[in-house]
Amino acid sequence: MNLIPAREIATQETPRKLRITVLRHNPSEPDITPYLQTFEVEEGEGTTLFIALNEIREQQDASLQFDFVCRAGVCGSCAMIINGKPALACRTLTRDLPDHVQLAPLPGFELIGDLSVNTGKWMRHMAERVQTWLHRAEETISLDALEERQDPDLAEKIYELERCIECGCCVAACGTAQMRPDFVGAVGLLQLARFKLDPRDTREDADYYQVIGDESGVFGCMTLLGCEDVCPKELPLAQQIAYMRRQMALIK
Amino acid sequence: MEIVHTDALIIGGGLAGLRTAIGVRRRGFDAIVLSLVPAKRSHSATAQGGMQASLGNSVKGQGDNEDVHFLDTVRGSDWGADQEVVRMFVHTAPKAVRELAAWGVPWNRVRAGDRHSVVDGKSVTLKEAEGTHGLIDARNFGGTAKWRTCYVSDGTGHSLLYTMSNQAIAEQIPVHERMEALSLIHEDGRCCGAVVRNLATGQLLVYIAKAVAIATGGCGRLYRTTTNAVINEGMGAAMALETGIASLGNMEAVQFHPTAIVPSGILVTEGCRGDGGLLLDVDGNRFMAEYEPEKKELASRDVVSRWMEHHIRNGKGVKSRFGDHLWLDIRLLGKEHITTRLREVNEICHYFLGIDPVEKLIPVRPAQHYSMGGVRTDHTGQSPQLRGLFAVGEAACWDMHGFNRLGGNSLAETVVGGMIVGEYMADFIESSSADFRFSAGVVQQAVAAQQKLLSSFTGSENPVRIIEDMRSIMSEKVGIYRTGEALREAVTQLQSLLQRAKHIGVKSSARGANPELVSAYRSGSMLKLALCIAQGALQREESRGAHFRADFPMRNDRDWLCRTLATWEDPEQMAPTLRYEPLDVMRMELPPGWRGYGAKERIEHPHTAQRQAEVEAARAQDKNRYELQRELMPFEHLLPESLRGKNARFQEEPV
C-alpha cells in the first residue's frame, strides 16, 4: 500500500520520439489538396494524444485543427482514426501505441478541417429524424407532486442504454454508413431502443417502424459489428440492433 | 454582414442555457442557442455525482426538506450567499428533479429492504422503507445534514444534458454550434444582441435579440490545474465585463475540488467520499478524522481541500514525479459498487492512471473546479446594470453559493436557474417588446470594434505563451492559500501580461478555423478576468469559504460581509474597478454563525446578536415551518407564479 504504481516511477532512459502523421485538409482552402504531415513529439510519462496534439499546435503548427472538450473520455468530441481504428484521442495513452502514429478524421462526417469533423450536425439530424426524446401521453407535468415511481432495475437498464456519448466512432466503423449517408447508425438505433425500453414512451412498434423500418434504418445493418468493436463506452450495440430488427420484422 | 433576429439569444448550450431556452420557447417566444461546441459536448456532461434536491425518500434522507437544504447551503457559502436566492433555489430543486424524471432521466431509485452501504469507514446495512420503493434515491455528499444528492450512477451530468438537449430538439430550438459570441451589443443601458464569430469559417455575424442570456459556464482554464473542460475560459463573463456597464460578483471566490487525479486534473466525483471513500496520507493514515472530527472527509470542499494542502505542506504527501499528492481509497466500497455506481471513476482510473480502483489507491490533489463568482444578477437573473442582459448557471453570480458551493448544488443550479430565469426572460421580452429598438450605428460600431481587434495581431508576442504564464501565476499565487504578498505579485505580473497582450502576433493566416487567432483574441479578455480574481482576493482581507488568506485567517463579518462587484469601464484601464455590496444581517433567515465544520473563530458583525435574538424569538412561537419561514424571510413572491407550489414528500403531512 501507498506505493506509487510501478509504471509511474519507472524511468525511461531516453524518452521515445513519436512520429505523428496527420491527414491534413482545410475545406476553406480548396486549392490545396489533402496531404500527410508528420510531426515529431517527445513522449513523456502519461502522454495522451490530447497532450501530444496540443503540444504540436502550441510549438510546431498553430493551424492544426482538432476537437477536444472534456479531455476525460466523457464528451465524445475527440473521436478520430488512430492507426486505422476510430477511438477517443483524449484517453489514448501514447505508450499503448507504436513509434509511428497515423491520425485521420472520422469518415462519414462533414470535414471541418484536419482532424475536426461535424459530428454535431450529423447527430442533431439523427435526433430530429428518430425523435430521441420521451413521448409522453400527458402534456403537463405536476412539478409539486410526488414523482412517478420507477422500478430500480428498469432505471438502471435504461441508463445502460443512455451512456452513448455520440462520438461517432460507430458510424465511422460502419460499412453501411459509409455507403448510405442516410443510414441512422448504431447510435440512432441504440437511442430508439432506449425509448422502447421505457414504458412511459407512448410510441408503438408501428411508430418506430415508420422511422427505422427500412434500409436506412434497422434493415440497413449488415451485421459487420464494427460499431460494437470500437464503441468507447462498450455499449451492447449488436444486441440492441438485433433486438430492434426482430421487433421491426414482426410488424409486417 | 449576416444579421440574425430572435427574441432571446442564449449564449451557451449546457444545462443552464438549454433549460432557459426551453422556458422562453414555451412562453411562445423564439430562442436561439449559441454554443462553442455541439450542445451535448458541453461541460455539464462531465458532472458525475449528482444534483441536490430535498426529496427525502431514502432512509438517510428522511426528515429532509427545503429548510435543511437551505441551512446546509448557507453554511456552505460561509454566509456569503444571498439567502433569498438560496430559498428560491431549495424550493425549486425538487421540482427540477421531478421535471427531469418526467422528461426521461433514469434517476437511480430507492430499493425497499436492506441496503448495504459504507458510512464513516464501516460497512453498514440500512433498511429502506417499503413505501419508498421506486421513488428517487439520493447519495451522501459533503457539507449536508442528509443524503440529498439525486444521481444517475456517476453519469448524472451526461444523463441530464442528453435529456435536456433532446427536449430542446423536441421543442425545435435551434442550436447554432461552433459559434463564439465576441461582444455584447448595447445601447442606452439595454443589451440588444451580440457580435458572433463562426469558429469553423471565421465569418463574423450579428445576432439581434430582445434579451440575451449568458450561460457559458465557468473559467477554470484561467488556472493551470483544473477539472474544467478546455472550453471553460470564462469568455461569457469576460464579455459582460467588457461592456463596461455590467458587473461581475465575487470573482475571488474560486472553488478547488479535493479529488482531481494527478497529474491530469481530471475529476473523480465527491460521490466517492459520499459513498464511503476515504482520504489517506503517505502513512496510510486517515488524516481528515483528525482535522474535522465531525464531518471528516465530508466537510465542505473548501475545508477538505485546505486541509489536504495543509497536510501536504506538513510533509505528509506522497512524493511522485508530478509533485506531492494524497490518496483516495475507494477499495472498501467493493467491486460491485465501483463498477455500477462509480463506473466513470472506474473508467477514468483505468484509462488515465492505468490502475484498477478496486485494488489500488487513486492519487489525488485539489484542483480548480468551480467559480462561485460570475455575472452579477438580481433574483430574476438579470444584470442590475444592463437591462436585457441575463446570466444563469456557473457563469452567473445569482448568488446562491456565496464563497463556497456545496457538491451537487451546481447541477441543481443550472436547471433550477434555467427554470426561473427562462420565465423572467420571457416576462422581460413580453413587457419590453414595444420599446425595443437598436440603431444601425451602434451595431456597426460593435462590428467594427471586433474587426479591428481581429486584425490587430501584428506584434511579436505569442498568445499561447501569455495564456500559459497567466495560468501559472493563477495556480501558484491565487490558489488555495493566499497571501497579500503573493497576490500583489500576481496582480503586477498579470498586468504586465495584459500589457504584452497588446502586442500579440498571429502567424497563421488560415482561412476558416484558426486556433491561433482564437487564443489571440481571448487572451486579453482572460487576463481581465484573472485580474478581477486576483485584485478581488488581494483587497478582501479576511478568509471566507474558499477564499483563504493566510495573513487574515479569520472570517470578518464586521468588515467583509459583502459581495465584491467588479467593473471595467475603460478598455485601457489596467485593473478592475471594485465596489462592495453589503449583505444585510437584519434580513437574514440564518444569521452568521459557525458552519459546523472548519474554523470556529470569527469577527462578528455588530447586528448578528440582535438578529439572532429575533430569529430565536420567532422560533419559540408555535408555528408550522412554512409560517415561521415566511415570518423570518418571505421569498415566495420572488418566484415565478408557476413555481410557487409546495413540494409533496413521502411521509410529510401536507400543511
Short mmCIF file of N, CA and C in Angstrom, two decimals, chain B residues 32-142:
data_model
loop_
_atom_site.label_atom_id
_atom_site.label_comp_id
_atom_site.label_asym_id
_atom_site.label_seq_id
_atom_site.Cartn_x
_atom_site.Cartn_y
_atom_site.Cartn_z
N ILE B 32 -32.73 31.30 -29.71
CA ILE B 32 -31.61 30.66 -30.41
C ILE B 32 -30.49 30.44 -29.39
N VAL B 33 -29.92 29.24 -29.41
CA VAL B 33 -28.81 28.94 -28.52
C VAL B 33 -27.52 28.97 -29.33
N LEU B 34 -26.54 29.69 -28.84
CA LEU B 34 -25.20 29.67 -29.45
C LEU B 34 -24.32 28.77 -28.61
N SER B 35 -23.49 27.98 -29.28
CA SER B 35 -22.61 27.11 -28.50
C SER B 35 -21.27 26.95 -29.18
N LEU B 36 -20.21 26.95 -28.39
CA LEU B 36 -18.86 26.76 -28.93
C LEU B 36 -18.71 25.38 -29.54
N VAL B 37 -19.48 24.44 -29.00
CA VAL B 37 -19.36 23.03 -29.38
C VAL B 37 -20.76 22.47 -29.54
N PRO B 38 -20.93 21.27 -30.11
CA PRO B 38 -22.26 20.67 -30.10
C PRO B 38 -22.79 20.65 -28.65
N ALA B 39 -24.08 20.96 -28.48
CA ALA B 39 -24.61 21.19 -27.13
C ALA B 39 -24.33 20.01 -26.20
N LYS B 40 -24.42 18.79 -26.72
CA LYS B 40 -24.25 17.63 -25.85
C LYS B 40 -22.79 17.44 -25.41
N ARG B 41 -21.89 18.24 -25.94
CA ARG B 41 -20.49 18.14 -25.53
C ARG B 41 -20.14 19.18 -24.47
N SER B 42 -21.14 19.94 -24.03
CA SER B 42 -20.89 20.99 -23.05
C SER B 42 -20.35 20.40 -21.75
N HIS B 43 -19.74 21.27 -20.95
CA HIS B 43 -19.09 20.80 -19.72
C HIS B 43 -20.09 20.20 -18.72
N SER B 44 -21.37 20.55 -18.83
CA SER B 44 -22.38 19.94 -17.94
C SER B 44 -22.28 18.42 -17.98
N ALA B 45 -21.90 17.88 -19.14
CA ALA B 45 -21.87 16.42 -19.32
C ALA B 45 -20.90 15.74 -18.37
N THR B 46 -19.92 16.48 -17.88
CA THR B 46 -18.88 15.84 -17.07
C THR B 46 -19.23 15.78 -15.59
N ALA B 47 -20.32 16.45 -15.20
CA ALA B 47 -20.73 16.36 -13.80
C ALA B 47 -21.06 14.91 -13.51
N GLN B 48 -20.49 14.38 -12.45
CA GLN B 48 -20.65 12.96 -12.20
C GLN B 48 -21.66 12.67 -11.09
N GLY B 49 -21.38 13.18 -9.91
CA GLY B 49 -22.01 12.68 -8.69
C GLY B 49 -23.50 12.88 -8.57
N GLY B 50 -24.02 14.07 -8.88
CA GLY B 50 -25.45 14.23 -8.74
C GLY B 50 -25.92 15.65 -8.51
N MET B 51 -27.16 15.74 -8.12
CA MET B 51 -27.89 17.01 -8.04
C MET B 51 -28.69 17.04 -6.75
N GLN B 52 -28.48 18.07 -5.95
CA GLN B 52 -29.17 18.12 -4.66
C GLN B 52 -30.61 18.59 -4.80
N ALA B 53 -31.51 17.85 -4.16
CA ALA B 53 -32.91 18.26 -4.03
C ALA B 53 -33.48 17.49 -2.84
N SER B 54 -34.21 18.19 -1.99
CA SER B 54 -34.62 17.61 -0.72
C SER B 54 -35.88 16.77 -0.87
N LEU B 55 -35.78 15.67 -1.60
CA LEU B 55 -36.95 14.81 -1.76
C LEU B 55 -37.17 13.97 -0.51
N GLY B 56 -36.09 13.60 0.17
CA GLY B 56 -36.22 12.87 1.43
C GLY B 56 -36.81 11.49 1.29
N ASN B 57 -36.54 10.80 0.21
CA ASN B 57 -37.11 9.47 0.02
C ASN B 57 -36.32 8.37 0.73
N SER B 58 -35.00 8.42 0.56
CA SER B 58 -34.16 7.36 1.13
C SER B 58 -34.16 7.47 2.66
N VAL B 59 -33.84 6.37 3.32
CA VAL B 59 -33.89 6.35 4.79
C VAL B 59 -32.93 7.38 5.38
N LYS B 60 -31.79 7.58 4.71
CA LYS B 60 -30.84 8.57 5.21
C LYS B 60 -31.20 9.99 4.77
N GLY B 61 -32.28 10.12 4.06
CA GLY B 61 -32.74 11.45 3.66
C GLY B 61 -34.02 11.82 4.37
N GLN B 62 -34.54 10.90 5.17
CA GLN B 62 -35.84 11.21 5.77
C GLN B 62 -35.73 12.34 6.79
N GLY B 63 -36.74 13.18 6.78
CA GLY B 63 -36.71 14.38 7.60
C GLY B 63 -36.12 15.56 6.84
N ASP B 64 -35.65 15.28 5.63
CA ASP B 64 -35.08 16.38 4.82
C ASP B 64 -36.22 17.23 4.27
N ASN B 65 -35.94 18.48 4.08
CA ASN B 65 -36.89 19.37 3.40
C ASN B 65 -36.15 20.64 2.98
N GLU B 66 -36.88 21.61 2.48
CA GLU B 66 -36.25 22.83 1.99
C GLU B 66 -35.45 23.53 3.09
N ASP B 67 -35.98 23.47 4.32
CA ASP B 67 -35.32 24.17 5.43
C ASP B 67 -33.91 23.63 5.66
N VAL B 68 -33.79 22.30 5.62
CA VAL B 68 -32.48 21.69 5.90
C VAL B 68 -31.51 21.99 4.74
N HIS B 69 -32.03 21.89 3.54
CA HIS B 69 -31.20 22.20 2.36
C HIS B 69 -30.75 23.67 2.40
N PHE B 70 -31.65 24.52 2.85
CA PHE B 70 -31.33 25.95 2.98
C PHE B 70 -30.18 26.15 3.97
N LEU B 71 -30.30 25.54 5.14
CA LEU B 71 -29.26 25.71 6.17
C LEU B 71 -27.91 25.20 5.66
N ASP B 72 -27.90 24.02 5.04
CA ASP B 72 -26.65 23.47 4.52
C ASP B 72 -26.01 24.40 3.50
N THR B 73 -26.85 24.95 2.62
CA THR B 73 -26.31 25.77 1.53
C THR B 73 -25.74 27.09 2.06
N VAL B 74 -26.45 27.71 3.01
CA VAL B 74 -25.97 28.98 3.56
C VAL B 74 -24.70 28.75 4.37
N ARG B 75 -24.68 27.69 5.16
CA ARG B 75 -23.45 27.38 5.92
C ARG B 75 -22.31 27.09 4.95
N GLY B 76 -22.62 26.32 3.91
CA GLY B 76 -21.61 26.00 2.90
C GLY B 76 -21.03 27.28 2.30
N SER B 77 -21.88 28.27 2.10
CA SER B 77 -21.46 29.53 1.46
C SER B 77 -20.65 30.41 2.38
N ASP B 78 -20.54 29.99 3.65
CA ASP B 78 -19.88 30.80 4.69
C ASP B 78 -20.56 32.16 4.80
N TRP B 79 -21.85 32.15 4.67
CA TRP B 79 -22.73 33.32 4.78
C TRP B 79 -22.49 34.36 3.69
N GLY B 80 -21.87 33.92 2.60
CA GLY B 80 -21.68 34.86 1.50
C GLY B 80 -22.86 34.89 0.54
N ALA B 81 -23.76 33.89 0.64
CA ALA B 81 -24.84 33.77 -0.34
C ALA B 81 -25.95 34.80 -0.09
N ASP B 82 -26.73 35.04 -1.11
CA ASP B 82 -27.97 35.82 -0.99
C ASP B 82 -29.03 34.83 -0.48
N GLN B 83 -29.46 35.00 0.76
CA GLN B 83 -30.32 33.97 1.36
C GLN B 83 -31.69 33.87 0.70
N GLU B 84 -32.18 34.96 0.17
CA GLU B 84 -33.46 34.88 -0.55
C GLU B 84 -33.32 33.99 -1.78
N VAL B 85 -32.21 34.15 -2.49
CA VAL B 85 -31.98 33.34 -3.68
C VAL B 85 -31.79 31.87 -3.28
N VAL B 86 -31.13 31.63 -2.16
CA VAL B 86 -30.98 30.24 -1.70
C VAL B 86 -32.36 29.64 -1.44
N ARG B 87 -33.23 30.42 -0.84
CA ARG B 87 -34.61 29.93 -0.61
C ARG B 87 -35.32 29.61 -1.93
N MET B 88 -35.20 30.50 -2.90
CA MET B 88 -35.82 30.24 -4.22
C MET B 88 -35.28 28.94 -4.79
N PHE B 89 -33.98 28.77 -4.63
CA PHE B 89 -33.31 27.59 -5.19
C PHE B 89 -33.77 26.29 -4.52
N VAL B 90 -33.72 26.26 -3.16
CA VAL B 90 -34.04 24.99 -2.49
C VAL B 90 -35.51 24.63 -2.68
N HIS B 91 -36.34 25.66 -2.84
CA HIS B 91 -37.77 25.41 -3.08
C HIS B 91 -38.00 24.80 -4.47
N THR B 92 -37.22 25.22 -5.43
CA THR B 92 -37.45 24.79 -6.82
C THR B 92 -36.69 23.50 -7.16
N ALA B 93 -35.65 23.17 -6.40
CA ALA B 93 -34.82 21.99 -6.76
C ALA B 93 -35.63 20.69 -6.87
N PRO B 94 -36.55 20.41 -5.91
CA PRO B 94 -37.33 19.17 -6.09
C PRO B 94 -38.17 19.18 -7.38
N LYS B 95 -38.66 20.35 -7.75
CA LYS B 95 -39.45 20.45 -8.99
C LYS B 95 -38.56 20.14 -10.20
N ALA B 96 -37.32 20.62 -10.12
CA ALA B 96 -36.40 20.39 -11.24
C ALA B 96 -36.11 18.90 -11.40
N VAL B 97 -35.86 18.23 -10.29
CA VAL B 97 -35.57 16.79 -10.36
C VAL B 97 -36.79 16.04 -10.90
N ARG B 98 -37.96 16.45 -10.46
CA ARG B 98 -39.17 15.76 -10.91
C ARG B 98 -39.49 16.05 -12.36
N GLU B 99 -39.23 17.26 -12.80
CA GLU B 99 -39.43 17.56 -14.21
C GLU B 99 -38.50 16.71 -15.07
N LEU B 100 -37.24 16.62 -14.64
CA LEU B 100 -36.27 15.83 -15.40
C LEU B 100 -36.67 14.36 -15.42
N ALA B 101 -37.19 13.88 -14.30
CA ALA B 101 -37.65 12.48 -14.26
C ALA B 101 -38.75 12.28 -15.30
N ALA B 102 -39.67 13.24 -15.36
CA ALA B 102 -40.78 13.12 -16.31
C ALA B 102 -40.28 13.22 -17.76
N TRP B 103 -39.19 13.93 -17.96
CA TRP B 103 -38.62 14.03 -19.31
C TRP B 103 -37.78 12.80 -19.65
N GLY B 104 -37.56 11.93 -18.68
CA GLY B 104 -36.91 10.66 -19.00
C GLY B 104 -35.63 10.34 -18.27
N VAL B 105 -35.11 11.25 -17.44
CA VAL B 105 -33.84 10.95 -16.75
C VAL B 105 -34.02 9.72 -15.86
N PRO B 106 -33.22 8.68 -16.08
CA PRO B 106 -33.36 7.45 -15.28
C PRO B 106 -32.65 7.56 -13.92
N TRP B 107 -33.15 8.46 -13.07
CA TRP B 107 -32.58 8.59 -11.72
C TRP B 107 -32.49 7.23 -11.06
N ASN B 108 -31.45 6.99 -10.32
CA ASN B 108 -31.41 5.76 -9.51
C ASN B 108 -32.57 5.83 -8.51
N ARG B 109 -33.20 4.68 -8.29
CA ARG B 109 -34.42 4.64 -7.48
C ARG B 109 -34.19 3.88 -6.18
N VAL B 110 -34.97 4.20 -5.18
CA VAL B 110 -34.88 3.51 -3.89
C VAL B 110 -35.36 2.07 -4.07
N ARG B 111 -34.61 1.15 -3.45
CA ARG B 111 -34.96 -0.26 -3.47
C ARG B 111 -35.35 -0.62 -2.03
N ALA B 112 -36.61 -1.00 -1.83
CA ALA B 112 -37.07 -1.29 -0.47
C ALA B 112 -36.30 -2.47 0.11
N GLY B 113 -36.08 -2.43 1.42
CA GLY B 113 -35.39 -3.53 2.09
C GLY B 113 -33.96 -3.18 2.47
N ASP B 114 -33.17 -4.20 2.67
CA ASP B 114 -31.79 -3.97 3.14
C ASP B 114 -30.93 -3.34 2.06
N ARG B 115 -30.12 -2.42 2.50
CA ARG B 115 -29.23 -1.71 1.59
C ARG B 115 -27.84 -1.67 2.23
N HIS B 116 -26.86 -2.23 1.55
CA HIS B 116 -25.51 -2.24 2.10
C HIS B 116 -24.81 -0.95 1.74
N SER B 117 -24.14 -0.41 2.70
CA SER B 117 -23.52 0.87 2.48
C SER B 117 -22.27 0.98 3.34
N VAL B 118 -21.45 2.01 3.07
CA VAL B 118 -20.27 2.26 3.88
C VAL B 118 -20.42 3.65 4.48
N VAL B 119 -20.44 3.73 5.79
CA VAL B 119 -20.57 5.02 6.47
C VAL B 119 -19.42 5.14 7.46
N ASP B 120 -18.67 6.24 7.33
CA ASP B 120 -17.56 6.51 8.24
C ASP B 120 -16.58 5.33 8.30
N GLY B 121 -16.30 4.78 7.15
CA GLY B 121 -15.29 3.72 7.08
C GLY B 121 -15.80 2.35 7.48
N LYS B 122 -17.07 2.27 7.88
CA LYS B 122 -17.60 0.97 8.32
C LYS B 122 -18.73 0.50 7.41
N SER B 123 -18.77 -0.80 7.24
CA SER B 123 -19.83 -1.40 6.44
C SER B 123 -21.10 -1.44 7.28
N VAL B 124 -22.19 -0.95 6.74
CA VAL B 124 -23.46 -0.94 7.49
C VAL B 124 -24.58 -1.46 6.60
N THR B 125 -25.66 -1.89 7.23
CA THR B 125 -26.85 -2.26 6.47
C THR B 125 -27.98 -1.33 6.87
N LEU B 126 -28.49 -0.61 5.90
CA LEU B 126 -29.61 0.30 6.14
C LEU B 126 -30.87 -0.39 5.65
N LYS B 127 -32.02 0.06 6.17
CA LYS B 127 -33.26 -0.54 5.72
C LYS B 127 -34.13 0.53 5.07
N GLU B 128 -34.40 0.36 3.79
CA GLU B 128 -35.26 1.32 3.09
C GLU B 128 -36.72 0.91 3.28
N ALA B 129 -37.56 1.92 3.56
CA ALA B 129 -38.97 1.65 3.84
C ALA B 129 -39.69 1.10 2.61
N GLU B 130 -40.64 0.22 2.86
CA GLU B 130 -41.42 -0.40 1.79
C GLU B 130 -42.07 0.65 0.89
N GLY B 131 -42.65 1.65 1.52
CA GLY B 131 -43.44 2.64 0.77
C GLY B 131 -42.61 3.53 -0.15
N THR B 132 -41.28 3.52 0.02
CA THR B 132 -40.46 4.41 -0.81
C THR B 132 -39.92 3.72 -2.06
N HIS B 133 -40.23 2.43 -2.20
CA HIS B 133 -39.69 1.68 -3.33
C HIS B 133 -40.04 2.36 -4.66
N GLY B 134 -39.01 2.58 -5.47
CA GLY B 134 -39.25 3.17 -6.79
C GLY B 134 -39.24 4.69 -6.81
N LEU B 135 -39.16 5.32 -5.63
CA LEU B 135 -39.01 6.78 -5.63
C LEU B 135 -37.52 7.12 -5.86
N ILE B 136 -37.25 8.39 -6.10
CA ILE B 136 -35.88 8.78 -6.47
C ILE B 136 -34.94 8.69 -5.27
N ASP B 137 -33.83 8.04 -5.47
CA ASP B 137 -32.85 7.79 -4.42
C ASP B 137 -31.92 9.00 -4.28
N ALA B 138 -31.12 8.99 -3.22
CA ALA B 138 -30.12 10.05 -3.03
C ALA B 138 -28.89 9.44 -2.39
N ARG B 139 -27.74 10.07 -2.65
CA ARG B 139 -26.49 9.63 -2.02
C ARG B 139 -25.97 10.75 -1.14
N ASN B 140 -24.96 10.43 -0.35
CA ASN B 140 -24.39 11.41 0.57
C ASN B 140 -23.36 12.27 -0.15
N PHE B 141 -23.31 13.54 0.20
CA PHE B 141 -22.31 14.45 -0.33
C PHE B 141 -21.79 15.31 0.82
N GLY B 142 -20.72 16.06 0.57
CA GLY B 142 -20.11 16.85 1.63
C GLY B 142 -20.96 18.03 2.07
#
